[in-house]
PDB file of C-alpha atoms in Angstrom:
ATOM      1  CA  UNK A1058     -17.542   3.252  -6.321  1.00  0.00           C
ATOM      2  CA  UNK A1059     -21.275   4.098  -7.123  1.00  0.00           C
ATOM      3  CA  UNK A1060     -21.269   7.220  -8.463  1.00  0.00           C
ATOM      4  CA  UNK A1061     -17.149   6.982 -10.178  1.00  0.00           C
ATOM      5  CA  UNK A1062     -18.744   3.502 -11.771  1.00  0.00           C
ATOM      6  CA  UNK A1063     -22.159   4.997 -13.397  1.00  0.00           C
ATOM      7  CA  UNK A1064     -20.605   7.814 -14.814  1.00  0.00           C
ATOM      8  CA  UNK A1065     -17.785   5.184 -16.177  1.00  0.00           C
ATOM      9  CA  UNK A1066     -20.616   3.601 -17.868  1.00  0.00           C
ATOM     10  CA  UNK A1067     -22.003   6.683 -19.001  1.00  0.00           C
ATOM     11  CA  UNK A1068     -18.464   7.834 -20.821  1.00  0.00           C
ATOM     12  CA  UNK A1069     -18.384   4.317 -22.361  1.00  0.00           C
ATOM     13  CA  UNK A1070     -21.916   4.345 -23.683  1.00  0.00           C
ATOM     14  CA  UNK A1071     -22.463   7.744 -24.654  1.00  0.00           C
ATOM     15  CA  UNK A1072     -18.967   7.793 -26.850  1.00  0.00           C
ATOM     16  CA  UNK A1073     -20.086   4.490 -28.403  1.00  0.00           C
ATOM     17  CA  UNK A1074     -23.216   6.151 -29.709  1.00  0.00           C
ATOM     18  CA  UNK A1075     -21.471   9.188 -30.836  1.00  0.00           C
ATOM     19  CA  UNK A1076     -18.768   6.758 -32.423  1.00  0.00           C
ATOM     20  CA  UNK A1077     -21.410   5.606 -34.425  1.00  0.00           C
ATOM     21  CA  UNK A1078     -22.269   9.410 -35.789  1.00  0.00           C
ATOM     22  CA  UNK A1079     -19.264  10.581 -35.546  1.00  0.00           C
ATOM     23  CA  UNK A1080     -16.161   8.891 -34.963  1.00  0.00           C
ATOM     24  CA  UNK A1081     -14.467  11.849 -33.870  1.00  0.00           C
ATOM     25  CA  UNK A1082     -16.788  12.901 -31.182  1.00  0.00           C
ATOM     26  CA  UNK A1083     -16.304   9.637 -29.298  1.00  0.00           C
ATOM     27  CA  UNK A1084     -13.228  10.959 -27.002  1.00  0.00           C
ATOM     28  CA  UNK A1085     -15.869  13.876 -25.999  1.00  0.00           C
ATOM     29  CA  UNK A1086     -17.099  11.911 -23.514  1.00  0.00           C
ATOM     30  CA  UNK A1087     -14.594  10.041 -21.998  1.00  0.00           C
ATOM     31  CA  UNK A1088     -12.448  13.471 -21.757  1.00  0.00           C
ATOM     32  CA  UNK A1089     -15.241  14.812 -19.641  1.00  0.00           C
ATOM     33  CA  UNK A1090     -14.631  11.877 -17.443  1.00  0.00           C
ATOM     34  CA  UNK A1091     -11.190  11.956 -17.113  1.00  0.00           C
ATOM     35  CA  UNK A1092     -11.871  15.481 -16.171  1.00  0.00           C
ATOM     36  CA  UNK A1093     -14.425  14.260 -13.347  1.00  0.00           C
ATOM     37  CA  UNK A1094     -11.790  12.087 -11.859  1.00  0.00           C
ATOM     38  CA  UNK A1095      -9.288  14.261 -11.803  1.00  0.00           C
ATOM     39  CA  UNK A1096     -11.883  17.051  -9.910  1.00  0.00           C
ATOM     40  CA  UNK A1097     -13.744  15.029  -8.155  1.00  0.00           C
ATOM     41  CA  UNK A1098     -10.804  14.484  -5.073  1.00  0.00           C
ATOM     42  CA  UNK A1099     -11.368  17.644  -4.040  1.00  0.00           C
ATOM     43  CA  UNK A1100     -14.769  17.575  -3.513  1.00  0.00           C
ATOM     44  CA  UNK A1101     -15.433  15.393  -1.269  1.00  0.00           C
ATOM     45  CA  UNK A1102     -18.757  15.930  -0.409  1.00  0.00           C
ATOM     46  CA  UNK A1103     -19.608  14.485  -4.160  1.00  0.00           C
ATOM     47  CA  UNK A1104     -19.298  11.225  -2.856  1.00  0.00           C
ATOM     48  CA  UNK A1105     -17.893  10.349  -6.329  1.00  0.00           C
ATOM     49  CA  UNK A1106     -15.199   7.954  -5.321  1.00  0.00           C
ATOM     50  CA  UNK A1107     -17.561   6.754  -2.448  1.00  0.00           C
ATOM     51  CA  UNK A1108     -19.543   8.218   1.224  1.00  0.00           C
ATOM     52  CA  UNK A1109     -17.668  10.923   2.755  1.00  0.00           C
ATOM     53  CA  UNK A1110     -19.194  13.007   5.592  1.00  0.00           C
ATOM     54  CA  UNK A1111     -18.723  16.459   4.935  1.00  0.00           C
ATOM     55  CA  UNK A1112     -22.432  17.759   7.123  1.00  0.00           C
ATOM     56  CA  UNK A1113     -24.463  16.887   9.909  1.00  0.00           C
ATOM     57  CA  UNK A1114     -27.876  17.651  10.907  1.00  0.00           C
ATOM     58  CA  UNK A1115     -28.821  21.011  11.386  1.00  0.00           C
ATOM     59  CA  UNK A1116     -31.993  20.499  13.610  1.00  0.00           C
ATOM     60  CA  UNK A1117     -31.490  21.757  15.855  1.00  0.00           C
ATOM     61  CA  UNK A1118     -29.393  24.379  14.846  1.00  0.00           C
ATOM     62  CA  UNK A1119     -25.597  23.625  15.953  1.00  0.00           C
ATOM     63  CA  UNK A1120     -22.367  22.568  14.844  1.00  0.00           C
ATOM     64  CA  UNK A1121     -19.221  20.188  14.848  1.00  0.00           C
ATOM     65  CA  UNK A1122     -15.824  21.531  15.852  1.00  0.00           C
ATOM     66  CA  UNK A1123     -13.016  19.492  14.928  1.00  0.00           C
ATOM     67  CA  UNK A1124      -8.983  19.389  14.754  1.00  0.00           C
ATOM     68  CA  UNK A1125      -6.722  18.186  12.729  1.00  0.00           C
ATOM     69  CA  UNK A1126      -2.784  17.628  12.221  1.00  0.00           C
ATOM     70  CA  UNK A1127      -2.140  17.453  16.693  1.00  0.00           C
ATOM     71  CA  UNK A1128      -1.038  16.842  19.325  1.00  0.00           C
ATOM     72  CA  UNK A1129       0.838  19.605  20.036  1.00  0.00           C
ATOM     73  CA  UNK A1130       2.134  20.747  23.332  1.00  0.00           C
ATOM     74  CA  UNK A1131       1.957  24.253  22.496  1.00  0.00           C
ATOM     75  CA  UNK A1132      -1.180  24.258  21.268  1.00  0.00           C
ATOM     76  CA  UNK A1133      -3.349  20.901  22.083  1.00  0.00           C
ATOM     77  CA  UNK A1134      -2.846  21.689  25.806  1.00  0.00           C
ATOM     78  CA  UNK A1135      -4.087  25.205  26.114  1.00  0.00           C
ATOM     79  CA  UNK A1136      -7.120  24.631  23.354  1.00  0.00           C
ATOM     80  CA  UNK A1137      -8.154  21.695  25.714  1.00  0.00           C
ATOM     81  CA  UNK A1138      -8.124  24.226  28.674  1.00  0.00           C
ATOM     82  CA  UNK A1139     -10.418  26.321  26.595  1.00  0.00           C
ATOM     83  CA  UNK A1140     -12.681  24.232  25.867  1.00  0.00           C
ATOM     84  CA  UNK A1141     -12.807  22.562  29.131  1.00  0.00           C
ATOM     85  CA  UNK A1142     -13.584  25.844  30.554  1.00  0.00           C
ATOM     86  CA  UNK A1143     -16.488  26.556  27.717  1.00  0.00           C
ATOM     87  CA  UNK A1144     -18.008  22.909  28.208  1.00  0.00           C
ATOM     88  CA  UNK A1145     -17.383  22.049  24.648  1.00  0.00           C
ATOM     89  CA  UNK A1146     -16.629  18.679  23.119  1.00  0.00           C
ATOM     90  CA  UNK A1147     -15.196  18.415  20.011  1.00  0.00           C
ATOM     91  CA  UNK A1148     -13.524  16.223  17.814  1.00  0.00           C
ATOM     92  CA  UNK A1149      -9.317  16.056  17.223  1.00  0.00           C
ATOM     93  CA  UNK A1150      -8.306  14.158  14.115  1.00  0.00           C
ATOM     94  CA  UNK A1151      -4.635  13.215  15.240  1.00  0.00           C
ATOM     95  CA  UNK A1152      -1.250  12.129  13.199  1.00  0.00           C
ATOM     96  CA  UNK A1153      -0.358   9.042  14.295  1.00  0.00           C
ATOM     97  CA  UNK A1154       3.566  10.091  14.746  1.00  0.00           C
ATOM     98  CA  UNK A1155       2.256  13.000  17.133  1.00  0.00           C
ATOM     99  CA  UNK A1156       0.109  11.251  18.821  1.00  0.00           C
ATOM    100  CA  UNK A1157       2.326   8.269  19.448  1.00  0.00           C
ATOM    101  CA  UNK A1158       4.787  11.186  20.806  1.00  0.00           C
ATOM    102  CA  UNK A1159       2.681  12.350  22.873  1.00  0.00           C
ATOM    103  CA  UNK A1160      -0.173  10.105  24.333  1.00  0.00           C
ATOM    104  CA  UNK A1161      -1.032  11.843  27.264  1.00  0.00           C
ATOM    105  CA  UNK A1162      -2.158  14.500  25.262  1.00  0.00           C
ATOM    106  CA  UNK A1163      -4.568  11.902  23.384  1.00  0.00           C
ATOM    107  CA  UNK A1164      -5.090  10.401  26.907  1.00  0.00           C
ATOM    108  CA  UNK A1165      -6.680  13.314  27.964  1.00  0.00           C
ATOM    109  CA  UNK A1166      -8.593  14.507  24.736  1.00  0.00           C
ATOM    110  CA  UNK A1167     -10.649  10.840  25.552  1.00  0.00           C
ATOM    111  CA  UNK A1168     -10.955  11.782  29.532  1.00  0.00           C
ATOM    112  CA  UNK A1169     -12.562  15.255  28.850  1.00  0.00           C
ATOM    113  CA  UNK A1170     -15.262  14.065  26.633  1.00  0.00           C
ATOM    114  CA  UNK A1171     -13.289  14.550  23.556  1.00  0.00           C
ATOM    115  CA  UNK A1172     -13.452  12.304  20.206  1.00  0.00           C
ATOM    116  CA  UNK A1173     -10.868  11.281  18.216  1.00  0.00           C
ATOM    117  CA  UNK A1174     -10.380  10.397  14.592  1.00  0.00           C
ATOM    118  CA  UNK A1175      -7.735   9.225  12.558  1.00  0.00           C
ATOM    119  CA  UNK A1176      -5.744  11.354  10.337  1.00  0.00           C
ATOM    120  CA  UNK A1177      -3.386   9.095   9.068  1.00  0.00           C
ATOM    121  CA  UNK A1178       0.287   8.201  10.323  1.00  0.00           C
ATOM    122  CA  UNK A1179       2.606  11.299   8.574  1.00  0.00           C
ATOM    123  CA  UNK A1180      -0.078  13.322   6.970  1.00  0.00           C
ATOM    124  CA  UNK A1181       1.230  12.817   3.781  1.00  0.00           C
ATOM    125  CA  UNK A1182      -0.500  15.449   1.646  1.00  0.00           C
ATOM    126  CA  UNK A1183      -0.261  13.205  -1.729  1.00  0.00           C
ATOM    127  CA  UNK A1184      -1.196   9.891   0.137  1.00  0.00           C
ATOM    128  CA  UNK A1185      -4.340   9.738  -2.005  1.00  0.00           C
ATOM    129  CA  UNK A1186      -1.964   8.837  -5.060  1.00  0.00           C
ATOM    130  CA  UNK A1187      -0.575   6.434  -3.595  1.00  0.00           C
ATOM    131  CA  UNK A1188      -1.207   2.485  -3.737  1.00  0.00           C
ATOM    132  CA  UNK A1189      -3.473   0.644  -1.334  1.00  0.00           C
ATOM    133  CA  UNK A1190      -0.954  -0.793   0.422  1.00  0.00           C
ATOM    134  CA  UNK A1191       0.531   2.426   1.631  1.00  0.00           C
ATOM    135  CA  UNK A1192      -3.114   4.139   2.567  1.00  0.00           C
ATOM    136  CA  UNK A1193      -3.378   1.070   4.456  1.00  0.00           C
ATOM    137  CA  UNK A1194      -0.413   1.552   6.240  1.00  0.00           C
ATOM    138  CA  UNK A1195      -0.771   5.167   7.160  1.00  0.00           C
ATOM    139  CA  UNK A1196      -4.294   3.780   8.363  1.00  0.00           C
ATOM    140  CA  UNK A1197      -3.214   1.187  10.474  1.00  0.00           C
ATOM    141  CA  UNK A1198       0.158   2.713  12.173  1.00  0.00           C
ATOM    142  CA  UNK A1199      -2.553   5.494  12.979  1.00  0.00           C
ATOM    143  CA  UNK A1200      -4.878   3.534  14.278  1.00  0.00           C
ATOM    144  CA  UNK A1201      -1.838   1.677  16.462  1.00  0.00           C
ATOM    145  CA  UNK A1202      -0.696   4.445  17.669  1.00  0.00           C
ATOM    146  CA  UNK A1203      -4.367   5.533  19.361  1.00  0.00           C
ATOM    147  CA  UNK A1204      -4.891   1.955  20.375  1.00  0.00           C
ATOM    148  CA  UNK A1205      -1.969   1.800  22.300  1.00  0.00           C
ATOM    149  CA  UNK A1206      -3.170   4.449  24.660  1.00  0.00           C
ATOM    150  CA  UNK A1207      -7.246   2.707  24.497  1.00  0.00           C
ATOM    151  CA  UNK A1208      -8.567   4.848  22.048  1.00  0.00           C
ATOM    152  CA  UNK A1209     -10.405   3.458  19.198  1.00  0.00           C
ATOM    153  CA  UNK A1210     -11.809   4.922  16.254  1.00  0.00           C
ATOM    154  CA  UNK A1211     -13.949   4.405  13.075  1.00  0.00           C
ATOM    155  CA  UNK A1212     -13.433   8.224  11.569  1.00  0.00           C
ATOM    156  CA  UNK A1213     -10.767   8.867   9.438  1.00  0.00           C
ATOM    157  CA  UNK A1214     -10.322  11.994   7.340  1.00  0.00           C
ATOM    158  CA  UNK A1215      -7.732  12.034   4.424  1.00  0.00           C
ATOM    159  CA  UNK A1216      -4.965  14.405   5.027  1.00  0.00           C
ATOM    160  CA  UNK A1217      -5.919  17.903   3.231  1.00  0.00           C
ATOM    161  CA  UNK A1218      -9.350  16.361   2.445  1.00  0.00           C
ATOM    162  CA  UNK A1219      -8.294  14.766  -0.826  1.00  0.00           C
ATOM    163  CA  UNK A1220     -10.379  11.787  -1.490  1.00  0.00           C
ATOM    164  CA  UNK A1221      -9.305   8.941  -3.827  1.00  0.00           C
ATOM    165  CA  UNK A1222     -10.601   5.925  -5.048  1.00  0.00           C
ATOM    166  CA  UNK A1223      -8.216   3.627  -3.162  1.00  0.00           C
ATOM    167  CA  UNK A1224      -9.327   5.017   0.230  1.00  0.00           C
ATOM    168  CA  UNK A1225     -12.662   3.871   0.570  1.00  0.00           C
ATOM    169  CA  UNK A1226     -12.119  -0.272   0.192  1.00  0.00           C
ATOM    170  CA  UNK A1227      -9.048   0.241   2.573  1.00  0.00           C
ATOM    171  CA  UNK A1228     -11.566   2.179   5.099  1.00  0.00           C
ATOM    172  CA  UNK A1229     -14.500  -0.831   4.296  1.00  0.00           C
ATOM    173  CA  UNK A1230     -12.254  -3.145   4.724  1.00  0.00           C
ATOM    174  CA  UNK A1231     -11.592  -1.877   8.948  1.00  0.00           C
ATOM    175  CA  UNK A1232     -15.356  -0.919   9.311  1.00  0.00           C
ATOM    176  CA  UNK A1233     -14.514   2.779   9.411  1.00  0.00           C
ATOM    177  CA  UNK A1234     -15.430   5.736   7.080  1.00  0.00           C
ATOM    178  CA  UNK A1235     -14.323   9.447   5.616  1.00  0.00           C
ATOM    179  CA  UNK A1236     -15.147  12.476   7.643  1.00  0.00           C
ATOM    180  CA  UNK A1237     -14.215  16.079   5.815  1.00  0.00           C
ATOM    181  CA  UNK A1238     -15.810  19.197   6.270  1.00  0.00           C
ATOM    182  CA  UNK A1239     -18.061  21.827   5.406  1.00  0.00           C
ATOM    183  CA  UNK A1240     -16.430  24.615   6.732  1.00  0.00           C
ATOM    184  CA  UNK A1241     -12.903  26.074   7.474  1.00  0.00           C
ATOM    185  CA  UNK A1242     -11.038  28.725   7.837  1.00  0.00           C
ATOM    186  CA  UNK A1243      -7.845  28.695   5.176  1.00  0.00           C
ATOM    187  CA  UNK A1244      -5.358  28.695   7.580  1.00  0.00           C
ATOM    188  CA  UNK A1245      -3.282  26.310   6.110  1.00  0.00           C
ATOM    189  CA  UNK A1246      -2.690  24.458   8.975  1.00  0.00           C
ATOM    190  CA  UNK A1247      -1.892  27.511  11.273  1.00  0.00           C
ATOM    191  CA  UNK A1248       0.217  29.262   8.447  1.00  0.00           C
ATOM    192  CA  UNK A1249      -2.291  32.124   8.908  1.00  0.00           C
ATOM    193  CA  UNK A1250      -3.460  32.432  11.989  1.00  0.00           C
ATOM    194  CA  UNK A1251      -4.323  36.564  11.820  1.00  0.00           C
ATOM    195  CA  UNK A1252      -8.268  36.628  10.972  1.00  0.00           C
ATOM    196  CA  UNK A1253      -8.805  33.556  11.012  1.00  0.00           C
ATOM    197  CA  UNK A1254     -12.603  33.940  13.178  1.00  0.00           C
ATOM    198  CA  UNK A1255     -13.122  36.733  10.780  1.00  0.00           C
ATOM    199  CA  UNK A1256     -13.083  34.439   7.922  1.00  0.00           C
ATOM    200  CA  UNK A1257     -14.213  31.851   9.393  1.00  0.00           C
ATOM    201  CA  UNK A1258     -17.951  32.837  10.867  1.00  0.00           C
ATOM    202  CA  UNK A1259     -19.680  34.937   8.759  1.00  0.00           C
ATOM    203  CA  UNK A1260     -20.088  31.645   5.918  1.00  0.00           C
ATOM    204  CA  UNK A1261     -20.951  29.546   9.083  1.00  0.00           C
ATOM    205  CA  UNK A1262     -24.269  27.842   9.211  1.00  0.00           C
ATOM    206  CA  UNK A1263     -26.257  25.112  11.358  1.00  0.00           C
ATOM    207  CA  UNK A1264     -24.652  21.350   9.750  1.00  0.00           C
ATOM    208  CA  UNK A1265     -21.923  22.442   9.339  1.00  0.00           C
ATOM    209  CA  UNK A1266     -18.418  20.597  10.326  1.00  0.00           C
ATOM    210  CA  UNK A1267     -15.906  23.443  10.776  1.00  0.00           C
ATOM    211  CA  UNK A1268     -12.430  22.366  10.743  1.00  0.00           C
ATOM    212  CA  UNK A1269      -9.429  24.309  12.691  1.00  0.00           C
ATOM    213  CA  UNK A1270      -6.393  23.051  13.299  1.00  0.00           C
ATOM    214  CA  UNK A1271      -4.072  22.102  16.547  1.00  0.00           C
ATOM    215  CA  UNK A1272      -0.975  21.803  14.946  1.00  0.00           C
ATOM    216  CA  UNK A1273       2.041  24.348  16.020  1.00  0.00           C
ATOM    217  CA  UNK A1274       1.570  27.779  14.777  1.00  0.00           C
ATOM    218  CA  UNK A1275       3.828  29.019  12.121  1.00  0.00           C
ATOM    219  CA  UNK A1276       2.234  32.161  11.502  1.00  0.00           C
ATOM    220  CA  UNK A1277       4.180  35.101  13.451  1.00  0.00           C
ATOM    221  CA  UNK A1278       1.073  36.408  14.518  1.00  0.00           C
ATOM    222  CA  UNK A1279       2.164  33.019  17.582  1.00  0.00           C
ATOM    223  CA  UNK A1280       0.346  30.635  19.678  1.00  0.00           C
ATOM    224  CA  UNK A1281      -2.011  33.173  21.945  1.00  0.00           C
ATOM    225  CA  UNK A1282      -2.880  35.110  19.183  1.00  0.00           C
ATOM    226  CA  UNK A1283      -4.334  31.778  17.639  1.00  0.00           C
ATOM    227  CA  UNK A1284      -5.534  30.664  20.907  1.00  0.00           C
ATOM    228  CA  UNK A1285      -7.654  34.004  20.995  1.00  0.00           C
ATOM    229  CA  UNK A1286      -8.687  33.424  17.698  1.00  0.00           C
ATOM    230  CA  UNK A1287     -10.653  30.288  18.410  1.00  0.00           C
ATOM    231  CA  UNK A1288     -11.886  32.290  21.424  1.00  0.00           C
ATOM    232  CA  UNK A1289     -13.580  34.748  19.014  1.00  0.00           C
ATOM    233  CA  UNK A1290     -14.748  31.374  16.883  1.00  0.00           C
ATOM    234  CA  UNK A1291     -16.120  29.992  19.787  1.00  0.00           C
ATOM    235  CA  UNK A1292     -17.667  33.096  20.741  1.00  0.00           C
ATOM    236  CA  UNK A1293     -19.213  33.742  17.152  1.00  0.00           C
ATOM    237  CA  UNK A1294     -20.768  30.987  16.919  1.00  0.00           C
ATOM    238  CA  UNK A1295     -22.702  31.258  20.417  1.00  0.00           C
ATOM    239  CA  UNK A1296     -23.606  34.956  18.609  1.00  0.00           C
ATOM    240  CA  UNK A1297     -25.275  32.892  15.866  1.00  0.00           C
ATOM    241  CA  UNK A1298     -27.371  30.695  18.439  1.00  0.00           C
ATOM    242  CA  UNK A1299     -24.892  27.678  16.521  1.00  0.00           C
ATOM    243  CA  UNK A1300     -24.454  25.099  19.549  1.00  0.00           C
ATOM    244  CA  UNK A1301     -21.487  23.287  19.258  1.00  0.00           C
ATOM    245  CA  UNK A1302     -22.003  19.100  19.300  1.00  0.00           C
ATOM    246  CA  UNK A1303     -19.935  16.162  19.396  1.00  0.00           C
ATOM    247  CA  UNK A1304     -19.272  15.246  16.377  1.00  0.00           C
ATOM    248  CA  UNK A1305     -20.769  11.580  17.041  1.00  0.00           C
ATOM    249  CA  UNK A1306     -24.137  13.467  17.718  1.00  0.00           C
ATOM    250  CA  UNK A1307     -23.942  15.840  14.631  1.00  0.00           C
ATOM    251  CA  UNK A1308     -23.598  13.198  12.164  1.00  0.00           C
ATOM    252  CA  UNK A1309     -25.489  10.283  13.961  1.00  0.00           C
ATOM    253  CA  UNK A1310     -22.925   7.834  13.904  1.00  0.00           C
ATOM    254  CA  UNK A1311     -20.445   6.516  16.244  1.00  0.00           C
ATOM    255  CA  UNK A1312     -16.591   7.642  16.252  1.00  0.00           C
ATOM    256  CA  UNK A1313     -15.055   5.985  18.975  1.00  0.00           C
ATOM    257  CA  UNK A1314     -15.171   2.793  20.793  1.00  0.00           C
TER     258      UNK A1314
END
C-alpha cells in the first residue's frame, strides 16, 4: 500500500510535531487521513490503496470498450452480433454465477476475439468491506467458473469500482490486477438506458476505458432500445476518429491466458 502507507506516515509525523505546539492540533492530521481513506475507494485511479488501471495509451488515438455484470441472453447475445458485425473486440468483465449459467455465452465471447475479466462471483456491491477471506472467495469461485469453460484471466475489476485495501494482496497473491475505468455512461447497470450515447461521447477522449454494461435491461426504454444505443456509441466514437482496441493492447498488458 504505497501511497495509503506514506500518507500514514505523514498523519503520524505531522500530528506529532503539531502535538508538540499544540496539543490540540494533533487530531488535524490524522482526521484528514481518515478522510483520505474513506474517499480514496472511489477513486480508483489514485492508486491510494494500490495500482488500478483506470487508462490506456492514447497514441494512437483509440479506445477500450468493456462490459460488465453479463452474461445475459437477452443482451450478451445480440451485443456480440453487433460487434461481430463492426469487427470490434472488446472486453466483458463477467459474474461468476452468470457466467457459470451460461458458458456458452463466455465460450463464445473467447472464440470471437473477445477478452474476459473477472468481476467477482455475486457482484456484491459492498464486497470491498468485507474481510480477505471473502474477496478471495468471490475471486476464486469467479475465476472457477471461467476456468471451467478454458478461459483464464489476470483482470479483475471490483464490483461498482470500489477499491479497498484488502483487494490488492488477494489480487498479488493470484498474479492478477484491478482494471476500472475512465469513462462511463451512468446507467446504473442498464437502469437508464434512454441517452445513454448522448452522455456518454461528448466527455470521450483517446485512453480512455469506457465501461457499458451487458447485464438485462431494467430501464422501460427495453433491450433494442439499449442495443441501439451502443450502436450510436459505437458510431460516435468512429465520428471522433477514437478506434476501438482490445483492451490487452490499450493498456499493454496481458488479460487472458
Amino acid at each position: 500500500l504505497p501511497w495509503a502507507i506514506a500518507a500514514a506516515a505523514a498523519a503520524l509525523a505531522t500530528g506529532w510535531g503539531l502535538s508538540v505546539v499544540q496539543p490540540s492540533l494533533a487530531i488535524v492530521p490524522l482526521g484528514l487521513f481518515l478522510l483520505l481513506c474513506g474517499t480514496a475507494p472511489f477513486f480508483p485511479s489514485w492508486g491510494f490503496f494500490g495500482p488500478t488501471v483506470t487508462r490506456g495509451r492514447a497514441d494512437p488515438p483509440g479506445v477500450a470498450l468493456t462490459f460488465d455484470d453479463g452474461p445475459d441472453p437477452s443482451t450478451t447475445g445480440p451485443l456480440l452480433d453487433l460487434l461481430r458485425e463492426r469487427g470490434i473486440r472488446a472486453a466483458f468483465f463477467v459474474v461468476g454465477r452468470n457466467a457459470a449459467t451460461h458458458p456458452d455465452l463466455v465460450r463464445r465471447m473467447a472464440a470471437e476475439g473477445h477478452e474476459v475479466g473477472n468481476h467477482s462471483a455475486s457482484h456484491d456491491v459492498l464486497l470491498m468491506l468485507r474481510g480477505s477471506r471473502t474477496i478471495a472467495r468471490e475471486l476464486d469461485r469467479c475465476s472457477e467458473a471461467l476456468d471451467a469453460v478454458g478461459v483464464r484471466t489476470r483482470a479483475f475489476r471490483p464490483p461498482v469500482g470500489i477499491v479497498g485495501p484488502r483487494l490488492f494482496p488477494v489480487l498479488r497473491r493470484r498474479g492478477m490486477f484491478a482494471v476500472a475505468f475512465s469513462r462511463r455512461a451512468r446507467d446504473f447497470g442498464n437502469r437508464r438506458v434512454a441517452g445513454l450515447a448522448d452522455r456518454l461521447l461528448p466527455g470521450v477522449r483517446s485512453g480512455d476505458i469506457v465501461l457499458l454494461h451487458d447485464g438485462p435491461v431494467v430501464d422501460e426504454a427495453g433491450t433494442q432500445r439499449w442495443l441501439e444505443e451502443v450502436r450510436h456509441v459505437l458510431d460516435g466514437l468512429a465520428a471522433k476518429g477514437l478506434a476501438v482496441r482490445p483492451l490487452s493492447e490499450h493498456i499493454d498488458r496481458s488479460v487472458n491466458g
